[in-house]
Amino acid sequence: MKAAHHKAAVNATGKNAPAASAELSELRPGQSVELLKELHILTREGRLNQDSRRKLKQVYHLFNFIEPLLQELSEGGRSPTLADHGAGKSYLGFILYDLYFKALGRGHIYGIEWRAELVEKSRALAERLGFGRMSFLNLSVAASTGAAELPERIDVVTALHACDTATDDAIAFGLQKQARAMVIVPCCQAEMAACLRQGKALQLARTPLAELWRHPLHTRELGSQVTNVLRCLHLEACGYQVTVTELVGWEHSMKNELIIARYTGQKKRSAQERLRAILREFGLEQAMGARFGLPADGIAVPQG
């Protein structure tokens, strides 16, 4: 494999082949150099600079979280399916296909993105690379649940930096599709902050805890934190085992919380009760209960 990398480096860089070959040896066996150039992880000359080397490390870091899920779902000759919400340029989908699905020889990745121009570019790149088991849908996350182009069940749902309620739509999609696993990186949780601001005066009179969101900056920060806590409780109440960690270095952003949920079928009543109690404590049971599986009357919405 190193010999093949060396040959590719000679063809691409000529007199700089030895240096380029050493850099290409950092790639995983069989990894597409052309794809990494398209994703700007490798330069057009096939080289790694300091920034692209950091990007490559980040890609591998994320892949290490998802690969074990795919391996488990591929056992016994099964063909795993994965839906990537808010796919953008389908960065994640292409990497997963290149590093896992390509060698597996089965399974399918669906990239879901509302910007038509990005969907067309992804389709063209997949065709050029021969990534035949990738489909790209020009849909919002919310509209994708009932899309005829998607199968009734999806094994893995991913959503990286899906803004605000799009993350909740991705979770709802995963529940509807009976996903075996979800990998979520939330972003821009504005809805909770808006709800907290609306009842701020009343809450300040009711409880000293309202000081936690009296200042606008704290409102945004607390809203983000509470939203993610509620998402985790919602997933646990629906039968998922949840792990929360950092998506180290995926981008220079505070929005690097990674939520990994694996379906076990053990629905935690205590998680549902705590979810309801937190919403009630913040005065949000009526405004946001339905989003997390609780209707206005407080009776749990059954999940599939």
Coordinates of C-alpha atoms in Angstrom, one line a residue:
M1 CA 0.0 0.0 0.0
K2 CA 2.9 2.4 0.7
A3 CA 4.3 1.6 -2.7
A4 CA 1.0 2.6 -4.3
H5 CA 1.0 5.8 -2.3
H6 CA 4.5 6.5 -3.4
K7 CA 3.6 6.0 -7.1
A8 CA 0.7 8.4 -6.7
A9 CA 3.0 10.9 -5.1
V10 CA 5.5 10.7 -8.0
N11 CA 2.7 11.2 -10.5
A12 CA 1.3 14.2 -8.6
T13 CA 4.4 16.0 -7.5
G14 CA 7.4 15.0 -9.5
K15 CA 10.7 16.1 -7.8
N16 CA 8.9 16.5 -4.5
A17 CA 7.7 12.9 -4.5
P18 CA 9.6 11.6 -1.5
A19 CA 8.3 14.3 0.8
A20 CA 4.7 13.9 -0.6
S21 CA 4.9 10.1 -0.2
A22 CA 5.8 10.5 3.4
E23 CA 2.9 12.7 4.0
L24 CA 0.5 10.4 2.1
S25 CA 1.6 7.6 4.4
E26 CA -0.4 9.3 7.1
L27 CA -3.5 8.4 5.3
R28 CA -5.4 5.2 5.9
P29 CA -5.0 2.4 3.4
G30 CA -7.2 2.8 0.3
Q31 CA -8.2 6.4 1.2
S32 CA -9.1 8.5 -1.8
V33 CA -6.5 11.2 -2.4
E34 CA -8.9 12.9 -4.9
L35 CA -11.6 13.1 -2.2
L36 CA -9.3 14.7 0.3
K37 CA -8.3 17.3 -2.2
E38 CA -11.9 18.1 -2.9
L39 CA -12.5 18.5 0.8
H40 CA -9.4 20.7 1.1
I41 CA -7.7 18.3 3.5
L42 CA -5.0 17.7 1.0
T43 CA -3.7 20.6 -1.2
R44 CA -4.1 20.3 -5.0
E45 CA -0.5 19.0 -5.0
G46 CA -1.4 16.3 -2.6
R47 CA 0.5 17.8 0.3
L48 CA -0.4 18.2 4.0
N49 CA 0.2 21.6 5.5
Q50 CA -0.2 22.4 9.2
D51 CA -3.8 23.3 8.9
S52 CA -4.8 20.3 6.7
R53 CA -2.9 17.9 9.0
R54 CA -5.0 19.1 11.9
K55 CA -8.2 18.7 9.8
L56 CA -7.1 15.1 8.9
K57 CA -6.6 14.3 12.6
Q58 CA -10.1 15.7 13.4
V59 CA -11.6 13.6 10.6
Y60 CA -10.1 10.5 12.1
H61 CA -11.2 11.5 15.6
L62 CA -14.9 11.7 14.5
F63 CA -14.6 8.5 12.4
N64 CA -13.4 6.7 15.5
F65 CA -16.7 7.4 17.2
I66 CA -18.9 6.3 14.3
E67 CA -17.0 3.3 13.0
P68 CA -17.8 0.9 15.9
L69 CA -21.5 1.7 15.4
L70 CA -21.3 0.8 11.7
Q71 CA -19.3 -2.4 12.4
E72 CA -21.9 -3.6 14.8
L73 CA -24.7 -2.8 12.3
S74 CA -22.8 -4.6 9.5
E75 CA -22.6 -7.9 11.3
G76 CA -24.1 -11.0 9.7
G77 CA -24.0 -9.5 6.3
R78 CA -26.4 -6.7 7.1
S79 CA -26.3 -3.5 4.9
P80 CA -26.2 -0.4 7.2
T81 CA -28.0 2.7 6.2
L82 CA -27.0 6.2 7.4
A83 CA -28.8 9.6 7.1
D84 CA -26.7 12.7 7.5
H85 CA -28.9 15.7 8.2
G86 CA -27.9 19.3 7.4
A87 CA -25.2 17.6 5.3
G88 CA -23.9 20.8 3.7
K89 CA -21.1 19.7 1.3
S90 CA -21.6 16.2 2.7
Y91 CA -18.1 16.3 4.3
L92 CA -19.0 13.6 6.8
G93 CA -20.9 11.4 4.4
F94 CA -18.0 11.3 1.9
I95 CA -15.5 10.5 4.6
L96 CA -17.6 7.7 6.0
Y97 CA -18.2 6.2 2.6
D98 CA -14.5 6.4 1.7
L99 CA -13.2 4.9 5.0
Y100 CA -15.9 2.4 5.7
F101 CA -18.8 1.8 3.2
K102 CA -16.5 1.6 0.1
A103 CA -14.6 -1.4 1.4
L104 CA -17.7 -3.0 3.0
G105 CA -19.3 -3.2 -0.5
R106 CA -22.9 -2.7 0.8
G107 CA -25.0 -0.2 2.7
H108 CA -26.1 3.3 1.8
I109 CA -25.6 6.9 2.9
Y110 CA -28.2 9.5 2.4
G111 CA -27.2 13.2 2.6
I112 CA -30.1 15.5 3.4
E113 CA -29.5 19.2 2.7
W114 CA -31.9 22.1 2.0
R115 CA -29.5 24.1 -0.3
A116 CA -30.0 22.8 -3.8
E117 CA -26.6 23.9 -5.1
L118 CA -24.7 21.9 -2.5
V119 CA -26.9 18.9 -3.2
E120 CA -26.0 19.1 -6.9
K121 CA -22.3 19.5 -6.2
S122 CA -22.4 16.4 -3.9
R123 CA -24.1 14.4 -6.5
A124 CA -21.5 15.3 -9.1
L125 CA -18.6 14.5 -6.8
A126 CA -20.1 11.1 -5.8
E127 CA -20.5 10.2 -9.5
R128 CA -17.0 11.3 -10.3
L129 CA -15.5 9.2 -7.4
G130 CA -17.7 6.2 -8.2
F131 CA -19.4 6.4 -4.8
G132 CA -22.6 4.7 -6.1
R133 CA -24.3 4.0 -2.8
M134 CA -24.7 7.6 -1.8
S135 CA -27.9 9.6 -2.4
F136 CA -28.4 13.3 -1.8
L137 CA -31.9 14.8 -1.1
N138 CA -32.8 18.4 -1.4
L139 CA -34.9 18.6 1.7
S140 CA -35.1 20.3 5.1
V141 CA -34.6 18.1 8.1
A142 CA -38.2 18.5 9.1
A143 CA -39.5 17.5 5.6
S144 CA -37.3 14.4 5.3
T145 CA -39.3 12.2 7.8
G146 CA -42.0 11.5 5.3
A147 CA -39.8 11.6 2.1
A148 CA -40.6 8.7 -0.3
E149 CA -36.9 8.6 -1.3
L150 CA -35.9 7.3 2.1
P151 CA -36.5 3.8 3.5
E152 CA -38.8 3.2 6.4
R153 CA -35.9 2.5 8.7
I154 CA -32.5 4.1 9.0
D155 CA -29.8 2.6 11.1
V156 CA -27.7 5.6 11.9
V157 CA -28.7 9.3 12.0
T158 CA -26.1 12.0 12.1
A159 CA -26.5 15.8 12.5
L160 CA -23.4 17.9 12.8
H161 CA -24.1 21.5 13.7
A162 CA -27.8 21.4 12.6
C163 CA -28.9 24.8 13.8
D164 CA -31.4 25.4 16.6
T165 CA -34.5 23.2 16.3
A166 CA -33.1 21.3 13.2
T167 CA -31.2 19.2 15.8
D168 CA -34.6 18.3 17.4
D169 CA -36.0 17.5 13.9
A170 CA -33.1 15.2 13.3
I171 CA -33.8 13.4 16.6
A172 CA -37.5 13.2 15.7
F173 CA -36.5 11.7 12.4
G174 CA -34.3 9.1 14.1
L175 CA -37.1 8.1 16.4
Q176 CA -39.6 7.9 13.5
K177 CA -37.1 5.8 11.5
Q178 CA -36.3 3.6 14.5
A179 CA -32.6 4.4 14.3
R180 CA -30.2 2.1 16.1
A181 CA -27.8 5.0 16.8
M182 CA -27.7 8.8 16.6
V183 CA -24.6 11.0 16.5
I184 CA -25.6 14.6 17.2
V185 CA -23.5 17.8 17.5
P186 CA -26.1 20.5 18.4
C187 CA -25.6 24.2 17.4
C188 CA -27.2 27.6 17.9
Q189 CA -30.0 26.6 20.4
A190 CA -32.0 29.8 20.1
E191 CA -35.5 28.6 20.8
M192 CA -34.9 27.9 24.5
A193 CA -33.3 31.3 25.1
A194 CA -36.2 33.0 23.5
C195 CA -38.6 31.1 25.7
L196 CA -36.6 31.9 28.8
R197 CA -36.6 35.6 27.9
Q198 CA -40.4 35.7 27.5
G199 CA -41.0 34.7 31.1
K200 CA -38.0 36.3 32.7
A201 CA -39.8 38.8 34.9
L202 CA -42.2 36.2 36.3
Q203 CA -39.5 33.7 37.0
L204 CA -37.3 36.3 38.7
A205 CA -40.2 36.9 41.1
R206 CA -40.8 33.2 41.6
T207 CA -37.3 31.8 42.1
P208 CA -33.7 32.9 42.7
L209 CA -32.6 30.4 40.1
A210 CA -33.8 32.8 37.5
E211 CA -30.7 34.8 38.2
L212 CA -29.0 32.1 36.0
W213 CA -30.5 33.6 32.9
R214 CA -31.2 37.3 33.9
H215 CA -28.3 38.6 31.7
P216 CA -28.7 38.1 27.9
L217 CA -25.3 36.3 27.6
H218 CA -26.2 33.9 30.4
T219 CA -29.6 33.4 28.8
R220 CA -28.0 32.1 25.6
E221 CA -25.5 29.9 27.4
L222 CA -28.0 28.4 29.8
G223 CA -30.5 27.9 27.1
S224 CA -28.0 25.9 25.1
Q225 CA -27.0 23.8 28.1
V226 CA -30.6 23.1 29.2
T227 CA -31.6 22.2 25.6
N228 CA -28.9 19.6 25.3
V229 CA -29.7 18.2 28.8
L230 CA -33.4 17.8 27.7
R231 CA -32.4 16.2 24.5
C232 CA -30.4 13.6 26.3
L233 CA -33.3 12.9 28.7
H234 CA -35.7 12.6 25.8
L235 CA -33.5 10.0 24.1
E236 CA -33.1 8.1 27.3
A237 CA -36.9 8.1 27.8
C238 CA -37.2 6.7 24.3
G239 CA -34.9 3.8 25.0
Y240 CA -31.5 5.0 24.1
Q241 CA -28.2 4.8 26.0
V242 CA -26.6 8.3 25.8
T243 CA -23.0 9.3 26.0
V244 CA -22.0 13.0 26.0
T245 CA -18.4 14.0 25.1
E246 CA -16.5 16.6 23.1
L247 CA -16.1 16.7 19.4
V248 CA -12.5 17.8 19.7
G249 CA -11.3 20.4 17.2
W250 CA -13.9 19.8 14.5
E251 CA -14.0 23.5 14.1
H252 CA -12.9 26.5 16.2
S253 CA -16.2 26.8 18.1
M254 CA -17.7 26.4 21.5
K255 CA -20.4 24.2 19.8
N256 CA -18.4 21.0 20.0
E257 CA -20.7 18.9 22.3
L258 CA -21.1 15.4 20.8
I259 CA -24.1 13.3 21.8
I260 CA -24.0 9.6 20.9
A261 CA -27.2 7.6 21.5
R262 CA -27.5 3.9 21.0
Y263 CA -30.8 2.1 21.1
T264 CA -31.2 -0.5 23.9
G265 CA -35.0 -0.6 24.2
Q266 CA -34.8 0.2 27.9
K267 CA -37.0 3.3 28.2
K268 CA -36.2 5.2 31.4
R269 CA -39.3 6.5 33.1
S270 CA -37.0 8.4 35.5
A271 CA -35.6 10.3 32.5
Q272 CA -39.0 11.3 31.4
E273 CA -40.0 12.4 34.9
R274 CA -36.8 14.5 35.2
L275 CA -37.4 16.1 31.8
R276 CA -40.9 17.1 32.8
A277 CA -39.6 18.5 36.2
I278 CA -36.9 20.6 34.5
L279 CA -39.4 22.1 32.1
R280 CA -41.7 22.9 34.9
E281 CA -38.9 24.4 37.0
F282 CA -38.0 26.8 34.2
G283 CA -41.7 27.5 33.4
L284 CA -41.4 25.9 30.0
E285 CA -43.7 22.9 30.2
Q286 CA -46.4 24.4 28.0
A287 CA -44.1 26.1 25.6
M288 CA -41.6 23.2 24.9
G289 CA -43.1 20.0 26.4
A290 CA -44.3 18.7 23.0
R291 CA -40.9 19.1 21.5
F292 CA -39.5 16.7 24.0
G293 CA -42.3 14.1 23.9
L294 CA -44.6 15.7 26.4
P295 CA -48.0 17.2 25.3
A296 CA -49.4 20.2 27.1
D297 CA -51.3 18.1 29.6
G298 CA -48.1 16.5 30.8
I299 CA -49.0 13.0 29.6
A300 CA -46.1 11.3 27.9
V301 CA -46.3 10.9 24.1
P302 CA -45.7 7.3 23.2
Q303 CA -42.6 6.7 21.1
G304 CA -42.0 3.9 18.6

